[in-house]
Amino acid sequence: MTSTITVAETAAHPTACPAFPFSRPEGFGPPAENAGLRLNEPISKVKLFDGTECWIIARHSDVREVLASDKFSADRRTPGFPEIHAGGIKALKKRPTFVNMDAPGHRSQRNMFESFFTPEAVEKLRPMMQKTIETLLGSMVEKGCQEPADFIRNFAESIPIQIIYRILGVPEADITSLSHHSEVRMNTSGNAAESSEQSLAKYMSTLVDKKIEDPGEDLISTLVLDQYKTGNLDKEDFDNLVFLVLVAGNAAVTNSIAMGVVTLLQHPSQLEEFKNDPSLAGKVVKECLRYNTASALNSRRAALEDTVIAGQKIAKGEGVICLVQSADRDESFFTKGTEFDIHHDYDSKDNLGFGYGPHRCIAEHLARAEIEIALTSLFQRLPDLKLAVPVDQLKFTPPAQNIGIAEMPVVW
Ligand code: HEM
């Protein structure tokens, strides 16, 4: 699966500098610009909200090259790092965590967390995940759908939130009240979101204190014993890292579940096959995650030195946004890349929606398992589930946010 497009074509100079992010007229489908960029201007310049310019990278091979290279920084303090909206700049006020660090600091923090998210560790979490998801599904079903139920509020958004709380070791008695803060933080902006973020951060910092005094058998307690008490981690980094893991993937998992449901409803014969054979869950989720990229704006970098990608010079201090949504449909890499087919044959590592290289999502196996259990349980329990409105009347997230569905009324 190699590119058929020549270096001369890839080196074509951008002719204009459009505003970015592009609009998404088809809801969660890719912006109209993506396919043309892949063909004609795979590395081109765009203008961001504050008037600064940066590069966007549209092809699978070029995205891989950037994300694997140590010539690009993930540190948001690096000159030229591209921010998508003004809110992103607040991240600069905190000490960074490994998601926004370069080697060697990145590796040493990431190492502290890897063992919690290996395929083996995720397998052990399956019974807890299954129970969490079935309980949430049961309460949505119990409420009924005389009035269409919002699939996001009643089911999808609580799944990653409750699961990560249980992994971290949040006491069961606190999960409902704390979930409220996670949901407000995820779904609103301005003061309400800020206040919920502060409440969450304060709660988690106090929980860390309690576990320092009296460790149990959860993720935070393991970090207390292996990293904090051994002097590898101070309290400020500990709190920041716990908060990172608490919030990092919630929206992406929620949106992947919701977009997966809509995509399957739009492909009824494939959905039928999945309902009749739930063992297809792994393939279904792999294809849903490739076809619908819930993390389209996550993989951003700044060049640390002058470098050349596919014939295009990128200068030190210039920003780069990897269009992983475009890369995941790149037809020069994926056969029939713009089509949804649960039998498509490719390696799940080729899905760049989880990133690539040293920063590739640490919790990929966890996220895949959550989505597999959610889609399987849902269509086994509610085989007649359908949208209560046409797809174009769903409420989607705005272009400056990662791709997702904000409201999704369903009936069954
Ligand atoms: C469908 C769900 C998810 C998607 C699509 C996703 C996507 C991503 C992407 C694209 C990156 C790399 C960002 C970059 O290149 O700079 C990343 C990193 C990361 N993700 Fe996820 N993620 C998901 C779920 C999760 C979950 C559930 C968690 C936590 C429990 C999580 C925690 C992290 C962390 C901590 C990193 C930083 C890794 C590093 O920098 O070394 N993600 N994720």
Coordinates of C-alpha atoms and ligand atoms in Angstrom, one line a residue:
M1 CA 0.0 0.0 0.0
T2 CA 2.3 2.8 -1.2
S3 CA 1.5 6.2 -2.6
T4 CA 1.2 6.5 -6.4
I5 CA 1.7 10.3 -6.3
T6 CA 5.1 11.6 -7.1
V7 CA 7.4 13.9 -5.0
A8 CA 7.1 16.7 -7.6
E9 CA 3.3 16.7 -7.2
T10 CA 3.6 16.7 -3.4
A11 CA 6.0 19.7 -3.5
A12 CA 3.4 21.8 -5.2
H13 CA 3.2 25.2 -3.6
P14 CA 0.0 26.3 -1.9
T15 CA -1.9 28.8 -3.9
A16 CA -4.0 30.3 -1.2
C17 CA -4.1 30.4 2.6
P18 CA -7.7 29.5 3.7
A19 CA -9.0 29.8 7.2
F20 CA -8.7 26.7 9.4
P21 CA -10.4 24.6 10.8
F22 CA -12.5 24.0 7.6
S23 CA -16.3 23.8 8.0
R24 CA -17.9 20.4 8.0
P25 CA -21.1 20.8 6.0
E26 CA -21.9 17.1 6.3
G27 CA -21.9 16.9 10.0
F28 CA -19.2 14.4 11.1
G29 CA -18.1 13.7 7.5
P30 CA -14.8 15.2 6.4
P31 CA -14.5 18.8 5.2
A32 CA -14.9 19.1 1.5
E33 CA -11.3 20.3 1.2
N34 CA -9.7 17.1 2.4
A35 CA -9.8 15.0 -0.7
G36 CA -8.5 17.8 -3.0
L37 CA -5.7 18.5 -0.6
R38 CA -4.6 14.9 -0.6
L39 CA -4.5 14.9 -4.4
N40 CA -3.2 18.4 -5.2
E41 CA -1.7 20.2 -2.2
P42 CA -0.9 17.5 0.4
I43 CA 1.2 20.0 2.4
S44 CA -0.3 23.5 2.3
K45 CA -0.7 26.6 4.5
V46 CA -3.7 27.7 6.4
K47 CA -4.6 30.7 8.6
L48 CA -5.6 30.1 12.3
F49 CA -8.1 32.1 14.4
D50 CA -5.4 34.6 15.5
G51 CA -4.1 35.2 12.0
T52 CA -1.0 33.1 12.3
E53 CA -0.2 30.7 9.5
C54 CA 0.7 27.0 9.8
W55 CA 1.1 23.9 7.6
I56 CA -1.5 21.2 7.2
I57 CA -0.5 17.7 6.2
A58 CA -3.1 15.6 4.4
R59 CA -1.5 12.3 3.4
H60 CA -1.0 9.2 5.4
S61 CA 2.7 8.8 4.6
D62 CA 3.5 12.5 5.4
V63 CA 1.5 12.5 8.6
R64 CA 3.5 9.4 9.7
E65 CA 6.8 11.1 8.9
V66 CA 6.0 14.2 10.9
L67 CA 4.6 12.4 13.9
A68 CA 7.6 10.0 14.1
S69 CA 10.2 12.7 13.7
D70 CA 12.1 14.3 16.7
K71 CA 12.4 17.5 14.6
F72 CA 8.9 18.4 15.6
S73 CA 7.8 19.3 19.1
A74 CA 4.6 18.4 20.9
D75 CA 5.3 21.1 23.5
R76 CA 2.8 23.9 23.3
R77 CA 5.3 26.4 24.5
T78 CA 7.5 25.8 21.4
P79 CA 7.4 28.9 19.2
G80 CA 5.0 28.4 16.3
F81 CA 2.9 25.7 18.0
P82 CA -0.5 25.9 16.3
E83 CA -3.5 26.6 18.7
I84 CA -7.0 26.1 17.2
H85 CA -8.8 28.6 19.4
A86 CA -8.0 31.1 22.2
G87 CA -9.0 28.6 24.9
G88 CA -6.0 26.4 24.1
I89 CA -3.6 29.0 25.3
K90 CA -4.7 28.5 28.9
A91 CA -2.9 25.1 28.8
L92 CA 0.3 27.1 28.8
K93 CA -0.2 28.3 32.3
K94 CA 0.1 24.8 33.8
R95 CA 3.2 22.6 34.0
P96 CA 3.0 20.4 30.9
T97 CA 2.2 16.7 31.1
F98 CA 3.7 14.1 28.8
V99 CA 1.1 14.6 26.1
N100 CA 2.8 18.0 25.5
M101 CA 6.4 17.1 26.3
D102 CA 9.3 16.0 24.1
A103 CA 12.0 13.4 24.8
P104 CA 13.4 12.6 27.3
G105 CA 10.7 14.0 29.8
H106 CA 7.9 12.6 27.7
R107 CA 9.2 9.0 27.9
S108 CA 9.9 9.1 31.6
Q109 CA 6.3 10.2 32.4
R110 CA 4.7 8.0 29.8
N111 CA 6.5 5.0 31.2
M112 CA 4.8 5.5 34.5
F113 CA 1.4 4.9 32.9
E114 CA 2.0 2.3 30.1
S115 CA 1.4 -0.8 32.2
F116 CA -2.1 0.3 33.1
F117 CA -3.2 0.3 29.4
T118 CA -1.6 -2.8 27.9
P119 CA -3.9 -5.3 26.1
E120 CA -3.5 -7.6 29.2
A121 CA -4.4 -4.9 31.7
V122 CA -7.4 -3.9 29.5
E123 CA -8.6 -7.6 29.4
K124 CA -8.7 -7.6 33.2
L125 CA -10.9 -4.5 33.2
R126 CA -13.5 -6.0 30.8
P127 CA -15.9 -7.3 33.5
M128 CA -16.0 -3.8 35.1
M129 CA -16.5 -2.1 31.7
Q130 CA -19.2 -4.6 30.7
K131 CA -21.1 -4.0 34.0
T132 CA -20.7 -0.2 33.7
I133 CA -22.0 -0.2 30.2
E134 CA -24.9 -2.6 30.8
T135 CA -26.0 -0.6 33.9
L136 CA -26.1 2.6 31.8
L137 CA -27.9 0.9 29.0
G138 CA -30.4 -0.5 31.5
S139 CA -31.2 2.9 32.9
M140 CA -31.7 4.4 29.4
V141 CA -34.1 1.6 28.5
E142 CA -35.9 2.0 31.8
K143 CA -36.5 5.7 31.1
G144 CA -38.1 4.7 27.8
C145 CA -38.4 6.6 24.6
Q146 CA -41.9 7.9 24.5
E147 CA -40.0 11.2 24.1
P148 CA -36.9 10.4 22.0
A149 CA -33.9 9.9 24.3
D150 CA -30.7 11.8 23.8
F151 CA -28.2 9.0 23.2
I152 CA -25.3 11.2 24.2
R153 CA -26.7 12.4 27.6
N154 CA -28.4 9.1 28.5
F155 CA -25.7 6.7 27.5
A156 CA -22.6 7.5 25.4
E157 CA -21.0 10.3 27.4
S158 CA -21.2 8.5 30.8
I159 CA -19.3 5.4 29.5
P160 CA -15.7 6.7 29.4
I161 CA -16.2 9.0 32.4
Q162 CA -17.5 6.2 34.7
I163 CA -14.9 3.7 33.5
I164 CA -11.9 6.0 34.0
Y165 CA -13.2 7.0 37.5
R166 CA -13.2 3.3 38.4
I167 CA -9.7 2.7 37.0
L168 CA -8.4 5.7 38.9
G169 CA -10.0 4.6 42.1
V170 CA -12.7 7.2 42.7
P171 CA -15.1 5.8 45.4
E172 CA -18.4 4.5 44.0
A173 CA -20.3 7.0 46.3
D174 CA -18.8 10.0 44.5
I175 CA -19.2 8.8 40.9
T176 CA -22.6 10.3 40.2
S177 CA -21.8 13.8 41.5
L178 CA -18.4 13.9 39.9
S179 CA -19.8 12.7 36.6
H180 CA -21.9 15.9 36.5
H181 CA -18.7 18.0 36.6
S182 CA -17.1 15.9 33.9
E183 CA -20.1 16.3 31.7
V184 CA -20.4 20.1 32.2
R185 CA -16.7 20.5 31.5
M186 CA -17.0 18.5 28.3
N187 CA -20.3 20.0 27.0
T188 CA -20.2 23.7 27.9
S189 CA -17.8 26.6 27.7
G190 CA -17.0 29.7 29.6
N191 CA -17.6 30.0 33.4
A192 CA -19.7 26.8 33.8
A193 CA -17.0 24.7 32.2
E194 CA -14.2 26.5 34.1
S195 CA -15.9 26.0 37.4
S196 CA -16.5 22.3 36.8
E197 CA -12.9 21.9 35.7
Q198 CA -11.8 23.5 39.0
S199 CA -14.1 21.3 41.1
L200 CA -12.9 18.2 39.3
A201 CA -9.2 19.2 39.7
K202 CA -9.7 20.0 43.4
Y203 CA -11.6 16.7 44.1
M204 CA -8.9 14.6 42.3
S205 CA -6.0 16.4 44.2
T206 CA -7.7 15.6 47.5
L207 CA -8.2 12.0 46.4
V208 CA -4.5 11.8 45.6
D209 CA -3.8 13.1 49.2
K210 CA -6.0 10.4 50.7
K211 CA -4.4 7.7 48.7
I212 CA -0.9 8.9 49.7
E213 CA -2.1 8.3 53.3
D214 CA -3.9 5.1 52.7
P215 CA -3.2 3.4 49.3
G216 CA -5.6 0.9 47.8
E217 CA -5.4 -1.2 44.6
D218 CA -6.2 1.3 41.9
L219 CA -4.2 3.3 39.4
I220 CA -3.6 6.3 41.7
S221 CA -2.5 4.0 44.6
T222 CA -0.1 2.2 42.4
L223 CA 1.5 5.5 41.4
V224 CA 1.6 6.5 45.0
L225 CA 3.7 3.4 45.8
D226 CA 5.8 3.1 42.7
Q227 CA 6.4 6.8 41.7
Y228 CA 5.4 9.2 44.5
K229 CA 6.9 7.5 47.5
T230 CA 10.1 6.6 45.5
G231 CA 10.6 10.3 44.7
N232 CA 10.0 10.0 40.9
L233 CA 7.0 12.2 41.0
D234 CA 6.2 15.4 42.9
K235 CA 2.6 16.3 44.0
E236 CA 2.1 19.0 41.3
D237 CA 3.0 16.6 38.5
F238 CA 1.0 13.8 40.2
D239 CA -2.1 16.0 40.3
N240 CA -1.7 17.2 36.7
L241 CA -1.1 13.6 35.4
V242 CA -4.2 12.2 37.1
F243 CA -6.2 15.1 35.6
L244 CA -4.8 14.3 32.2
V245 CA -5.8 10.7 32.3
L246 CA -9.2 11.7 33.8
V247 CA -10.2 13.9 30.9
A248 CA -7.9 13.0 27.9
G249 CA -10.1 10.6 26.0
N250 CA -13.7 11.1 27.2
A251 CA -15.0 13.2 24.3
A252 CA -13.2 11.0 21.7
V253 CA -14.7 7.8 23.1
T254 CA -18.2 9.3 23.4
N255 CA -18.1 10.7 19.9
S256 CA -16.7 7.5 18.4
I257 CA -19.6 5.5 19.9
A258 CA -22.2 8.0 18.6
M259 CA -20.7 8.3 15.2
G260 CA -20.2 4.5 15.0
V261 CA -24.0 4.1 15.7
V262 CA -25.0 6.6 13.0
T263 CA -22.5 5.1 10.5
L264 CA -23.8 1.6 11.1
L265 CA -27.5 2.8 10.8
Q266 CA -26.4 4.3 7.4
H267 CA -25.0 0.9 6.3
P268 CA -27.9 -1.5 7.3
S269 CA -26.6 -4.7 5.7
Q270 CA -23.3 -4.4 7.6
L271 CA -25.2 -3.6 10.8
E272 CA -27.4 -6.7 10.2
E273 CA -24.2 -8.8 9.9
F274 CA -22.9 -7.3 13.1
K275 CA -26.2 -8.0 15.0
N276 CA -26.1 -11.6 13.8
D277 CA -22.5 -12.1 14.7
P278 CA -21.3 -10.0 17.6
S279 CA -17.8 -11.5 17.3
L280 CA -17.3 -9.0 14.5
A281 CA -17.1 -6.2 17.1
G282 CA -13.3 -5.8 16.7
K283 CA -13.6 -5.3 13.0
V284 CA -16.6 -3.0 13.3
V285 CA -14.9 -0.8 15.8
K286 CA -11.6 -0.7 13.8
E287 CA -13.5 0.5 10.7
C288 CA -15.7 2.9 12.6
L289 CA -12.6 4.5 14.1
R290 CA -10.8 4.8 10.8
Y291 CA -13.9 6.2 9.0
N292 CA -14.9 8.6 11.7
T293 CA -12.0 10.4 13.3
A294 CA -12.9 11.8 16.7
S295 CA -9.5 13.3 17.2
A296 CA -9.1 15.2 13.9
L297 CA -7.4 18.2 15.6
N298 CA -5.2 16.5 18.2
S299 CA -1.9 15.8 16.4
R300 CA -0.2 19.2 16.2
R301 CA 3.5 20.1 16.3
A302 CA 6.0 22.9 15.9
A303 CA 9.2 22.5 13.9
L304 CA 12.3 22.5 16.1
E305 CA 14.6 22.9 13.1
D306 CA 14.4 23.4 9.3
T307 CA 13.2 20.2 7.7
V308 CA 11.8 18.8 4.5
I309 CA 8.7 16.6 4.3
A310 CA 7.8 15.1 0.9
G311 CA 9.7 17.9 -0.9
Q312 CA 8.2 20.8 1.1
K313 CA 10.5 22.8 3.4
I314 CA 9.1 23.5 6.8
A315 CA 11.1 26.1 8.7
K316 CA 12.1 26.1 12.4
G317 CA 9.3 27.8 14.3
E318 CA 6.5 26.9 11.9
G319 CA 3.5 25.0 13.1
V320 CA 2.1 21.8 11.6
I321 CA -1.4 20.2 11.9
C322 CA -1.6 16.6 10.9
L323 CA -5.0 16.1 9.2
V324 CA -5.4 12.6 10.6
Q325 CA -9.0 12.5 9.4
S326 CA -7.8 13.0 5.8
A327 CA -4.9 10.5 6.3
D328 CA -7.3 7.8 7.5
R329 CA -9.2 8.0 4.2
D330 CA -6.2 8.3 2.0
E331 CA -6.9 6.2 -1.0
S332 CA -3.2 6.0 -1.9
F333 CA -2.8 4.1 1.4
F334 CA -6.1 2.4 2.1
T335 CA -7.8 0.5 -0.7
K336 CA -11.3 2.1 -1.1
G337 CA -10.3 4.4 1.7
T338 CA -13.4 6.7 1.4
E339 CA -15.8 3.8 1.8
F340 CA -17.1 2.2 5.0
D341 CA -16.6 -1.6 5.0
I342 CA -16.2 -3.6 8.1
H343 CA -14.3 -6.2 6.1
H344 CA -11.6 -3.8 4.9
D345 CA -8.2 -5.4 5.4
Y346 CA -5.6 -3.3 7.2
D347 CA -3.7 -3.2 10.5
S348 CA -5.3 -1.3 13.3
K349 CA -1.9 0.4 13.8
D350 CA -2.5 2.1 10.4
N351 CA -5.4 4.1 11.9
L352 CA -3.8 7.5 12.6
G353 CA -6.8 8.7 14.6
F354 CA -4.9 7.4 17.6
G355 CA -1.8 9.4 16.4
Y356 CA 1.5 7.8 15.4
G357 CA 5.0 7.5 16.8
P358 CA 6.0 8.3 20.4
H359 CA 2.8 10.1 21.3
R360 CA 0.4 7.5 19.9
C361 CA -2.6 7.2 22.2
I362 CA -1.5 5.4 25.4
A363 CA -5.1 4.2 26.0
E364 CA -5.9 2.9 22.5
H365 CA -6.7 -0.6 23.7
L366 CA -8.9 0.7 26.5
A367 CA -10.8 3.0 24.1
R368 CA -11.3 0.2 21.5
A369 CA -12.6 -2.2 24.2
E370 CA -15.0 0.4 25.6
I371 CA -16.4 1.1 22.1
E372 CA -16.7 -2.6 21.2
I373 CA -18.6 -3.4 24.4
A374 CA -20.9 -0.3 23.9
L375 CA -21.8 -1.1 20.3
T376 CA -22.2 -4.8 20.9
S377 CA -24.4 -4.4 24.0
L378 CA -26.4 -1.7 22.4
F379 CA -27.4 -3.5 19.2
Q380 CA -27.9 -6.8 21.1
R381 CA -30.3 -5.2 23.6
L382 CA -32.0 -2.7 21.2
P383 CA -31.8 -4.2 17.7
D384 CA -34.5 -1.8 16.5
L385 CA -32.6 1.4 17.7
K386 CA -32.9 4.2 15.2
L387 CA -32.4 8.0 15.0
A388 CA -35.5 10.1 15.8
V389 CA -34.5 12.7 13.3
P390 CA -32.7 12.7 9.9
V391 CA -28.9 12.6 10.2
D392 CA -28.6 16.2 8.9
Q393 CA -30.8 17.4 11.8
L394 CA -28.5 16.1 14.5
K395 CA -26.5 18.7 16.4
F396 CA -22.8 18.4 15.6
T397 CA -19.8 19.9 17.4
P398 CA -18.5 23.2 15.9
P399 CA -15.5 23.1 13.5
A400 CA -13.0 24.4 16.1
Q401 CA -13.8 21.4 18.3
N402 CA -13.0 17.8 17.6
I403 CA -15.5 16.1 15.4
G404 CA -18.6 14.7 17.2
I405 CA -22.3 14.7 17.8
A406 CA -23.6 17.0 20.5
E407 CA -27.2 15.8 20.6
M408 CA -28.6 12.6 19.1
P409 CA -32.3 11.7 19.8
V410 CA -33.0 8.0 19.4
V411 CA -36.0 5.7 19.7
W412 CA -36.2 1.9 19.7
Ligands
HEM1 C1 -11.5 6.9 20.6 C2 -10.8 7.3 21.6 C3 -9.5 8.1 21.6 C4 -8.9 8.7 20.5 C5 -9.4 8.8 19.1 C6 -7.6 9.2 21.0 C7 -6.7 9.9 20.3 C8 -5.4 10.3 20.7 C9 -4.4 10.9 19.9 C10 -4.6 11.3 18.4 C11 -3.3 11.1 20.6 C12 -2.0 11.6 20.2 C13 -1.9 13.1 20.2 C14 -0.7 13.7 19.5 O1 -0.3 13.2 18.5 O2 -0.1 14.6 20.1 C15 -3.6 10.6 22.0 C16 -2.8 10.6 23.0 C17 -3.2 10.3 24.3 N1 -4.3 9.8 24.7 FE1 -5.9 9.2 23.5 N2 -7.5 8.9 22.4 C18 -8.6 8.2 22.7 C19 -8.9 7.7 24.0 C20 -8.2 8.0 25.1 C21 -8.5 7.6 26.5 C22 -9.8 6.8 26.9 C23 -7.5 8.0 27.3 C24 -7.4 7.9 28.8 C25 -7.9 7.0 29.5 C26 -6.5 8.6 26.4 C27 -5.3 9.2 26.9 C28 -4.3 9.7 26.1 C29 -3.1 10.2 26.6 C30 -2.6 10.3 28.1 C31 -2.3 10.6 25.5 C32 -0.9 11.2 25.5 C33 0.1 10.1 24.9 C34 1.5 10.7 24.7 O3 1.6 11.9 24.5 O4 2.4 9.9 24.8 N3 -7.0 8.6 25.1 N4 -4.9 10.1 22.0

